[in-house]
Amino acid sequence: MAGNIKLQICETADEVSVEAAKVFADIIRSIPDAVIGLATGSTPEQTYEELAKIHKSEGLSFSGVTTFNLDEYWGLNGDHDQSYRHFMNTQLFDKIDIRPWNTNVLNGAASSPSLECEAFETRILASGGIDIWLLGIGGNGHIAFNEPGSPVDSRTRLVSLSEDTIEANSDGRFFSDPAEVPRCALSAGIGTIREARKLVLLATGLKKADAIAAAVEGPFSPDCPSSLLQDHPDCTFILDQDAASKL
Ligand code: F6R
């Protein structure tokens, strides 16, 4: 399928972060009560740093903004230093004026995963839907924790992590040993993500080049979950030269 995905190719990974932060800052300037989807992982860290800088130097206010995060490890509570709640608090939320009660990260220690996921979807609907969702991509093409095989209409749910993902997340950046990586996560579904009005996916480095080529130029197929963004009306990939090198 020749998709609609727009490509913005930057010289460096630093430039990817600056460009991504600009897109989010512009949305927040034009919609002060924007509803924003966020991602964790290494790729968006510098984008969050840039947004915190813009908040500090230009007074960009997040006080009306509501956020929803893509995913959370199942079994970790928000105080765990590898939880995505902890990541978001330390990388972004604690550095800006967002109201903590407007930040939605799935609770990995909820007593019922299905009720937790249902409540997350209900809160997205009640907030009027997501204006823009920031995404990363796994080396196997996953988005959020939607691993290969995830259906296009999947919703927020408890999922198993693939061996590739467990490996990728235990390379010392996050966990130091694969045995420490939780085997399951709560993840927004592909259907949930596709309903956002705008999508921005970031990828940097050669490790992402095959996944980017499959997402942009490969078939529209659950075999590469990110290819299921090809028919989204407003989806941009911001890439560095390395991530774009197989296009
Ligand atoms: C994280 C997420 C994942 C990551 C992906 C890439 O919230 O949804 O899909 O975006 O695993 O991770 P990094 O950026 O660490 O390469």
mmCIF file with all atom_site columns, C-alpha atoms in Angstrom, residues 18-157:
data_model
loop_
_atom_site.group_PDB
_atom_site.id
_atom_site.type_symbol
_atom_site.label_atom_id
_atom_site.label_alt_id
_atom_site.label_comp_id
_atom_site.label_asym_id
_atom_site.label_entity_id
_atom_site.label_seq_id
_atom_site.pdbx_PDB_ins_code
_atom_site.Cartn_x
_atom_site.Cartn_y
_atom_site.Cartn_z
_atom_site.occupancy
_atom_site.B_iso_or_equiv
_atom_site.pdbx_formal_charge
_atom_site.auth_seq_id
_atom_site.auth_comp_id
_atom_site.auth_asym_id
_atom_site.auth_atom_id
_atom_site.pdbx_PDB_model_num
ATOM 1   C CA . VAL A 1 18  ? 13.861  19.859 18.297 1.00 0.00 ? 18  VAL A CA 1
ATOM 2   C CA . GLU A 1 19  ? 11.418  19.457 15.394 1.00 0.00 ? 19  GLU A CA 1
ATOM 3   C CA . ALA A 1 20  ? 9.134   17.183 17.408 1.00 0.00 ? 20  ALA A CA 1
ATOM 4   C CA . ALA A 1 21  ? 9.097   19.591 20.356 1.00 0.00 ? 21  ALA A CA 1
ATOM 5   C CA . LYS A 1 22  ? 8.168   22.425 17.967 1.00 0.00 ? 22  LYS A CA 1
ATOM 6   C CA . VAL A 1 23  ? 5.163   20.474 16.667 1.00 0.00 ? 23  VAL A CA 1
ATOM 7   C CA . PHE A 1 24  ? 3.884   19.816 20.207 1.00 0.00 ? 24  PHE A CA 1
ATOM 8   C CA . ALA A 1 25  ? 4.565   23.370 21.400 1.00 0.00 ? 25  ALA A CA 1
ATOM 9   C CA . ASP A 1 26  ? 2.650   24.765 18.405 1.00 0.00 ? 26  ASP A CA 1
ATOM 10  C CA . ILE A 1 27  ? -0.357  22.569 19.154 1.00 0.00 ? 27  ILE A CA 1
ATOM 11  C CA . ILE A 1 28  ? -0.346  23.658 22.820 1.00 0.00 ? 28  ILE A CA 1
ATOM 12  C CA . ARG A 1 29  ? -0.097  27.328 21.798 1.00 0.00 ? 29  ARG A CA 1
ATOM 13  C CA . SER A 1 30  ? -3.090  26.992 19.485 1.00 0.00 ? 30  SER A CA 1
ATOM 14  C CA . ILE A 1 31  ? -5.102  24.638 21.746 1.00 0.00 ? 31  ILE A CA 1
ATOM 15  C CA . PRO A 1 32  ? -4.203  25.475 25.384 1.00 0.00 ? 32  PRO A CA 1
ATOM 16  C CA . ASP A 1 33  ? -6.419  22.611 26.620 1.00 0.00 ? 33  ASP A CA 1
ATOM 17  C CA . ALA A 1 34  ? -5.000  20.122 24.103 1.00 0.00 ? 34  ALA A CA 1
ATOM 18  C CA . VAL A 1 35  ? -5.272  16.393 24.772 1.00 0.00 ? 35  VAL A CA 1
ATOM 19  C CA . ILE A 1 36  ? -1.897  14.874 24.082 1.00 0.00 ? 36  ILE A CA 1
ATOM 20  C CA . GLY A 1 37  ? -0.734  11.295 23.784 1.00 0.00 ? 37  GLY A CA 1
ATOM 21  C CA . LEU A 1 38  ? 2.819   10.517 24.920 1.00 0.00 ? 38  LEU A CA 1
ATOM 22  C CA . ALA A 1 39  ? 5.366   7.730  24.635 1.00 0.00 ? 39  ALA A CA 1
ATOM 23  C CA . THR A 1 40  ? 8.266   6.561  26.775 1.00 0.00 ? 40  THR A CA 1
ATOM 24  C CA . GLY A 1 41  ? 11.566  4.914  25.767 1.00 0.00 ? 41  GLY A CA 1
ATOM 25  C CA . SER A 1 42  ? 14.885  6.479  24.765 1.00 0.00 ? 42  SER A CA 1
ATOM 26  C CA . THR A 1 43  ? 13.702  8.212  21.607 1.00 0.00 ? 43  THR A CA 1
ATOM 27  C CA . PRO A 1 44  ? 11.418  10.911 23.098 1.00 0.00 ? 44  PRO A CA 1
ATOM 28  C CA . GLU A 1 45  ? 13.665  11.761 26.075 1.00 0.00 ? 45  GLU A CA 1
ATOM 29  C CA . GLN A 1 46  ? 15.281  14.723 24.365 1.00 0.00 ? 46  GLN A CA 1
ATOM 30  C CA . THR A 1 47  ? 11.964  15.940 22.991 1.00 0.00 ? 47  THR A CA 1
ATOM 31  C CA . TYR A 1 48  ? 10.723  16.145 26.584 1.00 0.00 ? 48  TYR A CA 1
ATOM 32  C CA . GLU A 1 49  ? 13.864  18.030 27.521 1.00 0.00 ? 49  GLU A CA 1
ATOM 33  C CA . GLU A 1 50  ? 13.180  20.500 24.694 1.00 0.00 ? 50  GLU A CA 1
ATOM 34  C CA . LEU A 1 51  ? 9.553   20.955 25.784 1.00 0.00 ? 51  LEU A CA 1
ATOM 35  C CA . ALA A 1 52  ? 10.654  21.616 29.367 1.00 0.00 ? 52  ALA A CA 1
ATOM 36  C CA . LYS A 1 53  ? 13.125  24.188 27.986 1.00 0.00 ? 53  LYS A CA 1
ATOM 37  C CA . ILE A 1 54  ? 10.390  25.917 25.971 1.00 0.00 ? 54  ILE A CA 1
ATOM 38  C CA . HIS A 1 55  ? 8.220   25.975 29.102 1.00 0.00 ? 55  HIS A CA 1
ATOM 39  C CA . LYS A 1 56  ? 11.018  27.613 31.074 1.00 0.00 ? 56  LYS A CA 1
ATOM 40  C CA . SER A 1 57  ? 12.337  30.047 28.489 1.00 0.00 ? 57  SER A CA 1
ATOM 41  C CA . GLU A 1 58  ? 9.121   31.016 26.682 1.00 0.00 ? 58  GLU A CA 1
ATOM 42  C CA . GLY A 1 59  ? 6.527   30.359 29.363 1.00 0.00 ? 59  GLY A CA 1
ATOM 43  C CA . LEU A 1 60  ? 4.681   27.720 27.337 1.00 0.00 ? 60  LEU A CA 1
ATOM 44  C CA . SER A 1 61  ? 1.992   26.600 29.767 1.00 0.00 ? 61  SER A CA 1
ATOM 45  C CA . PHE A 1 62  ? 0.760   23.035 30.154 1.00 0.00 ? 62  PHE A CA 1
ATOM 46  C CA . SER A 1 63  ? -1.760  23.986 32.827 1.00 0.00 ? 63  SER A CA 1
ATOM 47  C CA . GLY A 1 64  ? -4.734  23.210 30.568 1.00 0.00 ? 64  GLY A CA 1
ATOM 48  C CA . VAL A 1 65  ? -3.201  20.160 28.898 1.00 0.00 ? 65  VAL A CA 1
ATOM 49  C CA . THR A 1 66  ? -4.336  16.580 29.487 1.00 0.00 ? 66  THR A CA 1
ATOM 50  C CA . THR A 1 67  ? -2.021  13.688 28.646 1.00 0.00 ? 67  THR A CA 1
ATOM 51  C CA . PHE A 1 68  ? -2.454  9.973  28.008 1.00 0.00 ? 68  PHE A CA 1
ATOM 52  C CA . ASN A 1 69  ? 0.522   7.619  27.865 1.00 0.00 ? 69  ASN A CA 1
ATOM 53  C CA . LEU A 1 70  ? 0.707   4.699  25.494 1.00 0.00 ? 70  LEU A CA 1
ATOM 54  C CA . ASP A 1 71  ? 1.581   1.959  27.926 1.00 0.00 ? 71  ASP A CA 1
ATOM 55  C CA . GLU A 1 72  ? 2.837   0.712  31.280 1.00 0.00 ? 72  GLU A CA 1
ATOM 56  C CA . TYR A 1 73  ? 4.562   -2.450 32.437 1.00 0.00 ? 73  TYR A CA 1
ATOM 57  C CA . TRP A 1 74  ? 2.170   -4.867 34.077 1.00 0.00 ? 74  TRP A CA 1
ATOM 58  C CA . GLY A 1 75  ? 3.153   -5.594 37.671 1.00 0.00 ? 75  GLY A CA 1
ATOM 59  C CA . LEU A 1 76  ? 5.084   -2.362 38.315 1.00 0.00 ? 76  LEU A CA 1
ATOM 60  C CA . ASN A 1 77  ? 3.465   0.324  40.363 1.00 0.00 ? 77  ASN A CA 1
ATOM 61  C CA . GLY A 1 78  ? 4.090   3.983  39.608 1.00 0.00 ? 78  GLY A CA 1
ATOM 62  C CA . ASP A 1 79  ? 6.758   4.308  42.305 1.00 0.00 ? 79  ASP A CA 1
ATOM 63  C CA . HIS A 1 80  ? 8.998   1.710  40.659 1.00 0.00 ? 80  HIS A CA 1
ATOM 64  C CA . ASP A 1 81  ? 11.956  3.429  39.033 1.00 0.00 ? 81  ASP A CA 1
ATOM 65  C CA . GLN A 1 82  ? 11.421  1.505  35.779 1.00 0.00 ? 82  GLN A CA 1
ATOM 66  C CA . SER A 1 83  ? 7.696   2.238  35.596 1.00 0.00 ? 83  SER A CA 1
ATOM 67  C CA . TYR A 1 84  ? 6.555   4.495  32.813 1.00 0.00 ? 84  TYR A CA 1
ATOM 68  C CA . ARG A 1 85  ? 4.735   6.671  35.378 1.00 0.00 ? 85  ARG A CA 1
ATOM 69  C CA . HIS A 1 86  ? 8.097   7.314  37.047 1.00 0.00 ? 86  HIS A CA 1
ATOM 70  C CA . PHE A 1 87  ? 9.706   7.958  33.642 1.00 0.00 ? 87  PHE A CA 1
ATOM 71  C CA . MET A 1 88  ? 7.077   10.556 32.727 1.00 0.00 ? 88  MET A CA 1
ATOM 72  C CA . ASN A 1 89  ? 7.211   12.299 36.101 1.00 0.00 ? 89  ASN A CA 1
ATOM 73  C CA . THR A 1 90  ? 10.981  12.631 36.030 1.00 0.00 ? 90  THR A CA 1
ATOM 74  C CA . GLN A 1 91  ? 11.469  13.307 32.298 1.00 0.00 ? 91  GLN A CA 1
ATOM 75  C CA . LEU A 1 92  ? 8.645   15.797 31.845 1.00 0.00 ? 92  LEU A CA 1
ATOM 76  C CA . PHE A 1 93  ? 5.780   16.258 34.296 1.00 0.00 ? 93  PHE A CA 1
ATOM 77  C CA . ASP A 1 94  ? 7.908   17.434 37.240 1.00 0.00 ? 94  ASP A CA 1
ATOM 78  C CA . LYS A 1 95  ? 9.560   20.056 35.016 1.00 0.00 ? 95  LYS A CA 1
ATOM 79  C CA . ILE A 1 96  ? 6.426   21.747 33.669 1.00 0.00 ? 96  ILE A CA 1
ATOM 80  C CA . ASP A 1 97  ? 3.214   23.225 35.093 1.00 0.00 ? 97  ASP A CA 1
ATOM 81  C CA . ILE A 1 98  ? 0.934   20.357 34.082 1.00 0.00 ? 98  ILE A CA 1
ATOM 82  C CA . ARG A 1 99  ? -1.726  19.464 36.676 1.00 0.00 ? 99  ARG A CA 1
ATOM 83  C CA . PRO A 1 100 ? -0.795  15.977 37.949 1.00 0.00 ? 100 PRO A CA 1
ATOM 84  C CA . TRP A 1 101 ? -4.453  14.915 37.896 1.00 0.00 ? 101 TRP A CA 1
ATOM 85  C CA . ASN A 1 102 ? -4.537  15.640 34.145 1.00 0.00 ? 102 ASN A CA 1
ATOM 86  C CA . THR A 1 103 ? -1.803  13.067 33.444 1.00 0.00 ? 103 THR A CA 1
ATOM 87  C CA . ASN A 1 104 ? -3.073  9.596  32.613 1.00 0.00 ? 104 ASN A CA 1
ATOM 88  C CA . VAL A 1 105 ? -0.651  6.683  32.770 1.00 0.00 ? 105 VAL A CA 1
ATOM 89  C CA . LEU A 1 106 ? -2.137  3.198  32.992 1.00 0.00 ? 106 LEU A CA 1
ATOM 90  C CA . ASN A 1 107 ? -1.727  1.662  36.446 1.00 0.00 ? 107 ASN A CA 1
ATOM 91  C CA . GLY A 1 108 ? 0.462   -1.425 36.135 1.00 0.00 ? 108 GLY A CA 1
ATOM 92  C CA . ALA A 1 109 ? -0.559  -2.507 39.624 1.00 0.00 ? 109 ALA A CA 1
ATOM 93  C CA . ALA A 1 110 ? -4.331  -2.221 39.112 1.00 0.00 ? 110 ALA A CA 1
ATOM 94  C CA . SER A 1 111 ? -6.349  -5.064 40.618 1.00 0.00 ? 111 SER A CA 1
ATOM 95  C CA . SER A 1 112 ? -8.219  -5.654 37.357 1.00 0.00 ? 112 SER A CA 1
ATOM 96  C CA . PRO A 1 113 ? -6.357  -5.063 34.079 1.00 0.00 ? 113 PRO A CA 1
ATOM 97  C CA . SER A 1 114 ? -9.537  -5.099 32.034 1.00 0.00 ? 114 SER A CA 1
ATOM 98  C CA . LEU A 1 115 ? -11.279 -2.479 34.217 1.00 0.00 ? 115 LEU A CA 1
ATOM 99  C CA . GLU A 1 116 ? -8.128  -0.335 34.184 1.00 0.00 ? 116 GLU A CA 1
ATOM 100 C CA . CYS A 1 117 ? -7.992  -0.489 30.371 1.00 0.00 ? 117 CYS A CA 1
ATOM 101 C CA . GLU A 1 118 ? -11.703 0.211  30.002 1.00 0.00 ? 118 GLU A CA 1
ATOM 102 C CA . ALA A 1 119 ? -11.443 3.242  32.309 1.00 0.00 ? 119 ALA A CA 1
ATOM 103 C CA . PHE A 1 120 ? -8.482  4.544  30.261 1.00 0.00 ? 120 PHE A CA 1
ATOM 104 C CA . GLU A 1 121 ? -10.492 4.351  27.026 1.00 0.00 ? 121 GLU A CA 1
ATOM 105 C CA . THR A 1 122 ? -13.469 6.016  28.732 1.00 0.00 ? 122 THR A CA 1
ATOM 106 C CA . ARG A 1 123 ? -11.275 8.886  29.940 1.00 0.00 ? 123 ARG A CA 1
ATOM 107 C CA . ILE A 1 124 ? -9.922  9.426  26.415 1.00 0.00 ? 124 ILE A CA 1
ATOM 108 C CA . LEU A 1 125 ? -13.484 9.642  25.082 1.00 0.00 ? 125 LEU A CA 1
ATOM 109 C CA . ALA A 1 126 ? -14.596 11.937 27.919 1.00 0.00 ? 126 ALA A CA 1
ATOM 110 C CA . SER A 1 127 ? -11.689 14.277 27.180 1.00 0.00 ? 127 SER A CA 1
ATOM 111 C CA . GLY A 1 128 ? -12.876 14.664 23.585 1.00 0.00 ? 128 GLY A CA 1
ATOM 112 C CA . GLY A 1 129 ? -10.249 12.401 22.006 1.00 0.00 ? 129 GLY A CA 1
ATOM 113 C CA . ILE A 1 130 ? -6.525  12.831 21.464 1.00 0.00 ? 130 ILE A CA 1
ATOM 114 C CA . ASP A 1 131 ? -5.397  15.870 19.434 1.00 0.00 ? 131 ASP A CA 1
ATOM 115 C CA . ILE A 1 132 ? -1.900  14.543 18.801 1.00 0.00 ? 132 ILE A CA 1
ATOM 116 C CA . TRP A 1 133 ? -0.102  11.372 19.860 1.00 0.00 ? 133 TRP A CA 1
ATOM 117 C CA . LEU A 1 134 ? 3.688   11.052 20.006 1.00 0.00 ? 134 LEU A CA 1
ATOM 118 C CA . LEU A 1 135 ? 4.907   7.571  19.087 1.00 0.00 ? 135 LEU A CA 1
ATOM 119 C CA . GLY A 1 136 ? 8.157   5.637  18.979 1.00 0.00 ? 136 GLY A CA 1
ATOM 120 C CA . ILE A 1 137 ? 8.732   2.414  17.066 1.00 0.00 ? 137 ILE A CA 1
ATOM 121 C CA . GLY A 1 138 ? 10.304  -0.882 18.086 1.00 0.00 ? 138 GLY A CA 1
ATOM 122 C CA . GLY A 1 139 ? 12.948  -2.591 15.956 1.00 0.00 ? 139 GLY A CA 1
ATOM 123 C CA . ASN A 1 140 ? 10.245  -5.171 15.153 1.00 0.00 ? 140 ASN A CA 1
ATOM 124 C CA . GLY A 1 141 ? 7.808   -2.450 14.035 1.00 0.00 ? 141 GLY A CA 1
ATOM 125 C CA . HIS A 1 142 ? 5.755   -2.359 17.252 1.00 0.00 ? 142 HIS A CA 1
ATOM 126 C CA . ILE A 1 143 ? 3.930   0.775  18.366 1.00 0.00 ? 143 ILE A CA 1
ATOM 127 C CA . ALA A 1 144 ? 3.175   1.087  22.062 1.00 0.00 ? 144 ALA A CA 1
ATOM 128 C CA . PHE A 1 145 ? 3.361   -2.583 23.086 1.00 0.00 ? 145 PHE A CA 1
ATOM 129 C CA . ASN A 1 146 ? 1.366   -3.745 20.065 1.00 0.00 ? 146 ASN A CA 1
ATOM 130 C CA . GLU A 1 147 ? 3.675   -6.493 18.926 1.00 0.00 ? 147 GLU A CA 1
ATOM 131 C CA . PRO A 1 148 ? 3.566   -8.070 15.430 1.00 0.00 ? 148 PRO A CA 1
ATOM 132 C CA . GLY A 1 149 ? 0.193   -9.771 14.945 1.00 0.00 ? 149 GLY A CA 1
ATOM 133 C CA . SER A 1 150 ? -1.778  -7.096 16.828 1.00 0.00 ? 150 SER A CA 1
ATOM 134 C CA . PRO A 1 151 ? -5.074  -6.377 15.070 1.00 0.00 ? 151 PRO A CA 1
ATOM 135 C CA . VAL A 1 152 ? -5.778  -3.004 13.483 1.00 0.00 ? 152 VAL A CA 1
ATOM 136 C CA . ASP A 1 153 ? -8.873  -2.551 15.652 1.00 0.00 ? 153 ASP A CA 1
ATOM 137 C CA . SER A 1 154 ? -7.232  -3.578 18.956 1.00 0.00 ? 154 SER A CA 1
ATOM 138 C CA . ARG A 1 155 ? -8.095  -1.541 22.052 1.00 0.00 ? 155 ARG A CA 1
ATOM 139 C CA . THR A 1 156 ? -6.285  -0.896 25.339 1.00 0.00 ? 156 THR A CA 1
ATOM 140 C CA . ARG A 1 157 ? -5.553  -4.281 26.903 1.00 0.00 ? 157 ARG A CA 1
#
